[in-house]
Coordinates of C-alpha atoms in Angstrom, one line a residue:
M1 CA -0.2 -0.3 0.0
T2 CA 1.6 3.5 -1.0
R3 CA 0.8 6.6 1.1
Y4 CA 1.6 10.0 0.2
V5 CA 0.6 13.4 0.5
F6 CA 0.7 15.6 -2.4
T7 CA 0.6 19.8 -2.4
S8 CA -0.5 22.2 -4.9
E9 CA -1.3 25.7 -5.5
S10 CA -3.6 28.4 -7.4
V11 CA -3.1 32.0 -7.6
S12 CA -6.1 34.4 -8.4
E13 CA -6.3 36.8 -11.2
G14 CA -5.4 39.6 -9.2
H15 CA -1.9 38.0 -8.5
P16 CA 0.9 39.8 -10.2
D17 CA 2.1 37.3 -12.4
K18 CA -1.3 36.4 -13.8
I19 CA -1.8 40.1 -14.0
A20 CA 1.1 39.5 -16.8
D21 CA -0.3 36.4 -18.2
Q22 CA -3.7 38.1 -19.0
I23 CA -2.1 41.0 -20.7
S24 CA -0.2 39.3 -23.0
D25 CA -2.4 36.4 -23.9
A26 CA -5.4 39.9 -24.2
I27 CA -2.7 41.1 -26.8
L28 CA -2.2 37.7 -28.8
D29 CA -6.6 37.6 -29.0
A30 CA -6.8 41.2 -30.0
Y31 CA -4.2 40.5 -32.8
L32 CA -6.1 37.0 -33.8
T33 CA -9.1 39.1 -33.9
Q34 CA -8.1 40.6 -37.0
D35 CA -5.4 38.3 -38.4
K36 CA -5.4 35.1 -38.2
Q37 CA -2.0 34.7 -39.3
C38 CA -0.3 37.2 -36.7
H39 CA 2.9 35.9 -34.7
V40 CA 2.7 37.0 -31.7
A41 CA 5.4 36.5 -28.5
C42 CA 4.5 39.3 -26.3
E43 CA 6.0 39.5 -22.5
T44 CA 4.7 41.6 -19.8
L45 CA 6.0 43.0 -16.7
V46 CA 3.8 44.8 -14.0
K47 CA 5.6 46.5 -11.0
G48 CA 4.1 49.4 -8.8
N49 CA 2.1 51.1 -10.8
T50 CA 4.0 50.4 -14.0
V51 CA 3.0 48.2 -16.8
I52 CA 6.0 46.8 -19.4
I53 CA 5.3 44.6 -22.6
A54 CA 7.9 43.8 -24.7
G55 CA 7.9 41.1 -27.4
E56 CA 8.2 39.9 -30.9
I57 CA 4.7 40.5 -33.2
T58 CA 4.3 40.0 -37.1
S59 CA 0.8 41.1 -38.3
T60 CA -0.9 43.3 -40.9
V61 CA -3.0 45.3 -38.5
K62 CA -2.3 47.8 -35.8
I63 CA -3.7 47.3 -32.4
D64 CA -3.4 49.9 -29.1
H65 CA -1.9 48.0 -26.8
E66 CA -2.1 50.4 -24.1
A67 CA -5.7 50.1 -24.6
V68 CA -5.9 46.3 -23.6
V69 CA -3.9 47.0 -21.0
R70 CA -6.1 49.3 -19.1
R71 CA -9.0 47.2 -20.5
V72 CA -7.0 44.4 -18.9
V73 CA -6.3 45.4 -15.7
A74 CA -9.6 47.0 -15.4
N75 CA -11.8 44.2 -16.2
I76 CA -9.4 42.4 -12.7
G77 CA -10.7 44.4 -10.9
Y78 CA -7.6 47.8 -10.1
C79 CA -10.1 50.4 -10.3
D80 CA -8.8 52.2 -7.1
A81 CA -6.0 54.3 -7.2
A82 CA -6.1 53.7 -3.7
L83 CA -4.9 50.7 -4.4
G84 CA -1.6 51.7 -5.3
F85 CA -1.9 50.0 -8.9
A86 CA -5.0 51.4 -11.5
S87 CA -6.4 51.3 -14.9
D88 CA -6.7 54.8 -15.3
S89 CA -3.7 56.0 -13.9
L90 CA -1.2 53.1 -14.5
T91 CA 2.1 53.8 -16.4
F92 CA 2.6 51.7 -19.7
Q93 CA 5.7 51.1 -21.5
D94 CA 5.8 49.0 -24.9
Y95 CA 9.1 47.8 -26.2
T96 CA 7.4 45.3 -28.8
S97 CA 9.0 44.6 -32.2
H98 CA 8.5 43.0 -35.4
Q99 CA 9.8 39.2 -35.4
T100 CA 13.0 38.4 -36.6
V101 CA 13.5 36.9 -40.1
D102 CA 16.0 34.1 -38.5
L103 CA 13.0 32.7 -36.3
A104 CA 9.8 33.3 -38.8
V105 CA 11.6 31.5 -41.6
G106 CA 10.5 28.0 -39.7
H107 CA 7.2 28.9 -39.5
D108 CA 6.2 31.6 -42.4
S109 CA 2.5 30.3 -41.4
H110 CA 0.2 28.9 -39.3
V111 CA -0.6 26.0 -41.7
G112 CA 1.0 23.8 -44.6
E113 CA 2.5 19.9 -44.6
T114 CA 6.0 21.6 -44.6
V115 CA 5.2 24.2 -41.4
G116 CA 8.2 23.8 -39.3
A117 CA 7.9 24.1 -35.4
G118 CA 9.2 27.5 -34.4
D119 CA 11.5 26.2 -32.1
Q120 CA 13.1 23.5 -30.3
G121 CA 11.1 21.9 -27.2
L122 CA 9.8 19.0 -25.3
V123 CA 6.3 19.3 -24.0
F124 CA 3.5 17.0 -21.4
G125 CA 0.5 16.4 -21.2
Y126 CA -1.0 14.2 -18.4
A127 CA -4.0 12.6 -17.6
C128 CA -6.2 11.3 -14.6
T129 CA -9.1 9.7 -13.0
D130 CA -8.9 12.1 -9.8
T131 CA -11.7 14.4 -10.7
P132 CA -14.2 15.0 -13.3
T133 CA -12.4 16.7 -15.9
L134 CA -9.6 14.4 -15.4
I135 CA -7.1 16.3 -13.7
P136 CA -5.1 16.5 -10.4
A137 CA -7.0 16.5 -7.3
A138 CA -4.6 19.2 -5.8
I139 CA -4.0 21.7 -8.6
Y140 CA -8.1 21.6 -9.5
Y141 CA -9.8 21.9 -6.0
A142 CA -7.1 24.8 -5.2
N143 CA -7.9 26.5 -8.8
R144 CA -11.5 26.0 -7.6
I145 CA -11.0 28.3 -4.5
T146 CA -9.5 31.0 -6.2
K147 CA -11.7 31.0 -9.0
R148 CA -14.4 31.5 -6.2
L149 CA -12.8 34.6 -4.6
A150 CA -12.8 35.9 -7.6
Q151 CA -16.5 35.3 -8.2
L152 CA -17.6 37.1 -4.4
R153 CA -15.7 40.0 -5.5
H154 CA -17.1 40.4 -9.2
S155 CA -20.5 39.6 -7.9
H156 CA -20.1 41.9 -4.5
V157 CA -21.3 39.4 -2.3
V158 CA -18.7 41.5 0.1
D159 CA -17.2 44.8 -1.2
W160 CA -14.1 44.2 1.1
L161 CA -11.9 41.7 -1.2
R162 CA -9.3 42.6 -3.0
P163 CA -8.1 41.0 -6.3
D164 CA -5.1 39.9 -5.0
A165 CA -5.4 35.7 -3.7
K166 CA -3.8 32.4 -3.1
S167 CA -4.7 29.3 -2.2
Q168 CA -2.8 25.6 -1.8
I169 CA -4.4 22.3 -1.2
S170 CA -2.4 18.7 0.2
I171 CA -4.3 15.3 -0.4
R172 CA -3.4 12.8 1.1
Y173 CA -3.2 9.8 -1.7
V174 CA -3.5 6.0 -0.9
N175 CA -2.6 3.8 -3.6
D176 CA -2.8 6.3 -6.0
K177 CA -6.3 7.5 -5.4
P178 CA -6.8 10.8 -3.2
V179 CA -8.8 10.0 -0.1
A180 CA -8.6 13.2 1.7
I181 CA -7.8 16.8 2.1
E182 CA -5.0 17.2 4.8
T183 CA -4.7 21.3 4.5
V184 CA -5.8 23.9 3.2
V185 CA -4.0 27.6 3.3
T186 CA -6.0 30.5 1.4
S187 CA -4.4 34.1 1.8
T188 CA -6.6 37.0 -0.2
Q189 CA -6.2 40.5 -0.1
H190 CA -8.8 42.4 1.6
A191 CA -9.5 46.2 3.0
P192 CA -7.8 47.8 5.4
D193 CA -10.4 48.2 8.2
I194 CA -11.4 44.0 7.9
R195 CA -11.0 42.1 11.0
Q196 CA -9.2 38.3 10.9
D197 CA -12.4 36.9 12.0
E198 CA -14.5 38.3 9.4
V199 CA -12.0 36.9 6.5
T200 CA -11.8 33.2 8.2
Q201 CA -15.7 33.2 8.1
L202 CA -16.5 34.5 4.7
L203 CA -14.2 31.2 3.4
H204 CA -15.9 29.0 5.0
D205 CA -19.0 29.8 4.6
E206 CA -18.7 30.9 1.0
V207 CA -15.8 29.7 -0.5
F208 CA -14.6 26.0 1.0
S209 CA -18.1 25.3 1.9
Q210 CA -18.9 25.5 -1.8
V211 CA -16.0 23.9 -3.8
L212 CA -14.5 21.3 -1.5
P213 CA -16.0 17.9 -1.7
K214 CA -17.7 16.5 1.4
E215 CA -16.2 13.2 0.8
L216 CA -12.6 14.2 1.1
L217 CA -13.0 16.6 4.4
R218 CA -11.9 14.9 7.7
S219 CA -12.8 16.6 11.0
E220 CA -8.5 16.8 11.8
T221 CA -8.6 18.9 8.1
Q222 CA -6.5 22.2 8.6
F223 CA -7.8 25.2 7.1
L224 CA -5.3 27.9 7.5
V225 CA -7.1 31.7 5.7
N226 CA -4.2 34.2 5.7
P227 CA -2.1 33.2 7.8
N228 CA 0.6 35.6 8.2
G229 CA -2.1 38.1 9.1
E230 CA -3.8 41.1 7.3
F231 CA -3.3 41.0 3.6
V232 CA -3.9 44.2 2.7
T233 CA -0.8 45.3 0.3
G234 CA -1.1 42.9 -2.5
G235 CA -0.7 42.7 -6.3
P236 CA 2.1 44.8 -8.1
V237 CA 2.7 46.9 -5.3
G238 CA 3.7 43.9 -3.2
D239 CA 5.4 42.1 -5.9
C240 CA 6.8 42.4 -9.2
G241 CA 4.4 39.9 -12.2
L242 CA 6.1 38.9 -15.0
T243 CA 4.3 36.1 -17.8
G244 CA 5.3 32.9 -17.7
R245 CA 6.4 32.8 -14.0
K246 CA 3.3 30.3 -12.7
T247 CA 3.8 27.0 -15.2
I248 CA 2.7 24.7 -13.2
V249 CA -0.3 26.8 -11.8
D250 CA -1.4 26.7 -15.4
S251 CA -1.0 22.9 -15.9
Y252 CA -1.0 20.3 -13.5
G253 CA -0.1 21.4 -10.0
G254 CA 3.4 19.1 -10.6
F255 CA 2.0 16.1 -10.4
A256 CA 2.8 15.6 -13.8
R257 CA 6.2 17.0 -15.9
D258 CA 7.0 20.2 -17.4
G259 CA 8.3 20.9 -20.6
G260 CA 9.4 24.4 -19.1
G261 CA 8.0 26.3 -21.4
S262 CA 5.2 28.9 -20.6
F263 CA 1.9 29.3 -22.5
S264 CA 0.9 32.7 -22.1
G265 CA 1.2 35.4 -25.1
K266 CA 2.4 32.8 -27.4
D267 CA 0.4 32.5 -30.9
P268 CA -0.4 28.9 -31.7
S269 CA 2.6 28.5 -33.9
K270 CA 5.0 28.1 -30.8
I271 CA 4.5 24.6 -29.6
D272 CA 5.1 25.2 -26.3
R273 CA 1.6 26.6 -26.7
S274 CA -0.2 24.5 -29.1
A275 CA 1.9 20.7 -28.7
S276 CA 1.1 21.1 -24.7
Y277 CA -2.6 21.6 -25.9
A278 CA -2.2 18.4 -28.1
A279 CA -0.1 16.6 -25.7
R280 CA -3.7 16.8 -22.9
Q281 CA -5.8 16.5 -25.8
V282 CA -3.8 12.8 -26.4
A283 CA -3.6 11.7 -22.7
K284 CA -7.3 12.8 -21.9
S285 CA -8.6 10.8 -24.6
V286 CA -6.4 8.1 -23.2
V287 CA -7.9 7.9 -19.9
A288 CA -11.5 9.1 -20.9
T289 CA -11.6 6.2 -23.0
G290 CA -11.3 4.0 -20.2
L291 CA -7.3 2.6 -21.4
A292 CA -6.0 4.1 -18.9
T293 CA -6.3 5.8 -15.1
R294 CA -3.5 7.6 -15.3
C295 CA -1.6 8.9 -18.6
E296 CA 1.3 11.1 -19.4
V297 CA 2.9 12.2 -22.7
Q298 CA 5.5 13.8 -23.8
I299 CA 6.1 15.1 -27.1
S300 CA 9.2 17.2 -28.6
Y301 CA 10.0 19.0 -31.8
A302 CA 12.7 20.5 -33.4
I303 CA 12.8 24.0 -34.9
G304 CA 11.8 24.0 -38.4
V305 CA 10.9 20.5 -38.7
A306 CA 7.4 19.6 -38.8
K307 CA 7.2 16.1 -37.2
P308 CA 8.1 15.5 -33.9
I309 CA 11.1 13.9 -33.2
S310 CA 9.7 12.3 -30.5
L311 CA 6.6 10.4 -28.6
Y312 CA 6.8 8.9 -25.1
L313 CA 3.7 7.5 -23.6
N314 CA 3.3 6.5 -20.3
T315 CA 0.2 4.8 -18.0
F316 CA 2.2 4.6 -15.0
G317 CA 1.2 0.8 -15.0
T318 CA -2.3 1.4 -15.2
G319 CA -3.1 0.8 -18.8
K320 CA -5.4 -1.7 -20.4
Q321 CA -2.7 -2.6 -23.0
P322 CA 1.2 -2.0 -22.9
D323 CA 2.3 1.4 -23.3
E324 CA 4.3 1.2 -26.2
V325 CA 1.2 -0.2 -27.9
L326 CA -0.5 2.7 -27.1
E327 CA 1.7 5.0 -27.9
E328 CA 2.2 3.8 -31.6
L329 CA -1.5 4.1 -32.3
V330 CA -1.7 7.3 -30.6
E331 CA 1.2 8.5 -33.1
S332 CA -1.0 6.8 -36.0
V333 CA -4.0 8.8 -34.8
F334 CA -3.0 11.7 -33.9
D335 CA -1.5 14.6 -36.2
L336 CA 0.9 16.3 -34.0
T337 CA 2.7 18.2 -36.7
P338 CA 2.3 22.2 -35.6
S339 CA -0.2 22.9 -38.4
G340 CA -1.9 19.8 -38.2
I341 CA -2.2 20.8 -34.2
I342 CA -3.6 23.9 -35.0
T343 CA -5.7 22.6 -37.8
R344 CA -7.3 19.9 -35.8
L345 CA -7.6 22.4 -32.7
N346 CA -8.9 25.1 -34.3
L347 CA -6.7 27.6 -32.7
L348 CA -6.4 30.8 -34.4
H349 CA -9.1 31.9 -32.8
P350 CA -9.0 34.7 -29.8
I351 CA -9.4 32.3 -27.0
Y352 CA -6.6 32.7 -24.7
Q353 CA -7.2 35.5 -21.9
A354 CA -9.8 33.3 -20.4
T355 CA -7.1 30.9 -20.4
A356 CA -4.4 33.0 -18.1
S357 CA -5.9 32.7 -15.1
Y358 CA -7.6 29.4 -13.0
G359 CA -5.8 27.0 -15.2
H360 CA -5.3 26.2 -19.0
F361 CA -6.4 22.4 -18.1
G362 CA -9.6 20.8 -16.6
R363 CA -11.7 23.8 -17.0
N364 CA -15.5 23.2 -16.7
D365 CA -16.4 26.8 -17.0
L366 CA -15.0 26.9 -20.7
V367 CA -15.4 25.4 -23.5
L368 CA -11.6 24.5 -25.1
P369 CA -10.7 22.6 -27.9
W370 CA -7.9 21.1 -26.2
E371 CA -10.6 18.9 -23.5
Q372 CA -12.6 17.7 -26.2
T373 CA -11.2 14.1 -26.2
V374 CA -10.8 11.6 -29.1
N375 CA -13.0 7.7 -28.3
L376 CA -9.9 5.7 -29.0
S377 CA -12.6 3.1 -27.7
S378 CA -13.0 2.9 -31.6
L379 CA -9.7 0.7 -31.9
K380 CA -9.8 -2.7 -33.3
Y381 CA -8.5 -4.5 -30.2
K382 CA -7.8 -7.5 -32.3
A383 CA -4.9 -5.6 -34.1
I384 CA -3.5 -5.1 -30.5
D385 CA -4.4 -8.5 -28.8
F386 CA -2.7 -9.7 -32.1
L387 CA 0.4 -8.2 -31.5
Y388 CA 0.7 -9.2 -28.0
K389 CA -0.7 -12.8 -28.0
G390 CA 1.6 -15.4 -27.9
N391 CA 5.4 -14.1 -27.6
H392 CA 5.2 -10.6 -27.1
T393 CA 6.7 -9.5 -30.1
A394 CA 7.5 -5.2 -29.3
V395 CA 6.0 -2.7 -31.9
G396 CA 8.5 -0.8 -33.5
A397 CA 11.9 -2.2 -35.4
G398 CA 11.4 -5.4 -33.7
A399 CA 7.4 -6.2 -35.3
R400 CA 6.6 -8.4 -37.8
P401 CA 5.5 -6.6 -41.0
K402 CA 2.0 -8.3 -41.0
E403 CA 1.8 -7.5 -37.1
T404 CA 2.9 -4.0 -38.1
E405 CA 0.3 -3.9 -40.9
A406 CA -2.8 -4.9 -38.3
I407 CA -2.3 -1.9 -36.4
E408 CA -1.4 0.6 -39.3
S409 CA -5.3 -0.6 -40.8
S410 CA -6.6 -0.4 -37.2
A411 CA -5.3 2.8 -36.5
Q412 CA -6.0 4.5 -40.1
E413 CA -9.4 2.5 -39.8
L414 CA -10.2 5.2 -36.6
K415 CA -8.4 8.4 -38.6
S416 CA -10.3 7.9 -41.5
S417 CA -13.5 7.6 -38.8
L418 CA -12.3 10.6 -37.0
S419 CA -11.8 12.5 -40.5
Q420 CA -15.7 11.9 -41.0
N421 CA -17.4 12.6 -37.4
W422 CA -15.1 14.6 -35.7
R423 CA -16.5 18.1 -35.0
K424 CA -14.5 20.4 -35.4
P425 CA -14.1 22.9 -32.4
D426 CA -16.8 26.2 -33.5
P427 CA -15.0 29.0 -32.4
S428 CA -18.6 30.3 -31.3
Q429 CA -18.9 28.3 -28.3
W430 CA -16.0 29.6 -27.1
A431 CA -17.8 33.4 -27.2
H432 CA -17.9 33.2 -23.5
A433 CA -14.6 32.3 -23.3
H434 CA -13.0 35.4 -24.7
Q435 CA -15.3 38.1 -24.9
I436 CA -13.9 41.2 -23.7
K437 CA -16.1 42.4 -20.9
T438 CA -17.2 46.1 -20.0
A439 CA -14.9 47.4 -18.0
R440 CA -16.2 47.2 -14.1
C441 CA -13.9 50.4 -12.8
K442 CA -16.9 53.0 -12.8

């Protein structure tokens, strides 16, 4: 019997790093709205009452970057100059420039058979049966806490909550199954005249009781609310924020491996983003179909080369078939070239700002194309059974030709079925995910 406690954290949309992520993705969305062939690599720094953006942008349209920045900051809720950071009074600096020819040459358009990866790199995707959305339990519930705090603030249930907040959850596992929440740590920014007991009461009544499952709570579960005392100074006044500094929060809370590349501010030609989404779809499809209860996928690329240079799949001993068989079949079914990913997931649309807070994966409040699964149960198991019957000949160089032919035939049959039946994601479904809200500042 294996026992362990695993911890993940989340930060709110008002956290300095998440402000930066949202600004970078809002810039990207603004370009994609008018120019689907744009190339965007936008980084943001926020500190004090200053916002700085920098990076490389190539597009046929002009966007008012400053207007986008002020709108994002307002929508988050930084409207009061007394907070030290506000949409109306902030200082804006723009250091964006056109992308260099050397980097653009490998992927000068988003689609086409020969479009290469924009850079070398590796990505991971993961899925498991911990939660309804097939992501690890700790990050799932940590994100739900910070999002619930934002909902309370935006709906004015109380008027003293401020935008910056963090949560952290430790979950006890037995035999790789979550069985209990050990500790919940939550810190939320608030107005200066609010008592600690008021904050604690609000979180118990309106947050924890609403988002944490009773079956995982125990009498000994520990709740730590603003454990460092009052939390009045927050946001960029308290800490500097940078794009891409919360990759673990953005993905699987550390439960799965991380490729190191961030998502926000990057158009879909950057494999850090699009291939991570594809890897998630592959892993989630394996788990959702019932082929495993855990699945991690790694994909790697070389700059200027369209096809991945490696694919690795690991079900941690939970697979209904050997990992190498699932790997071979996945590689045959999914087009994992940059253009193939962009086309299949219909990524050239302004859907990204909403993903820049509360996670890119396992969202049940957004309709995201990479969360749509492919039903792999339609694979012909006779091909797998045929291959692994008797002497269990391995897939790949050692496979007998007729076995390889059986696998390829089954995969091709599914691929053909997918091309006929796969419902290409409809951007109109994502309207709520990228629609720019009216600024909340009065």
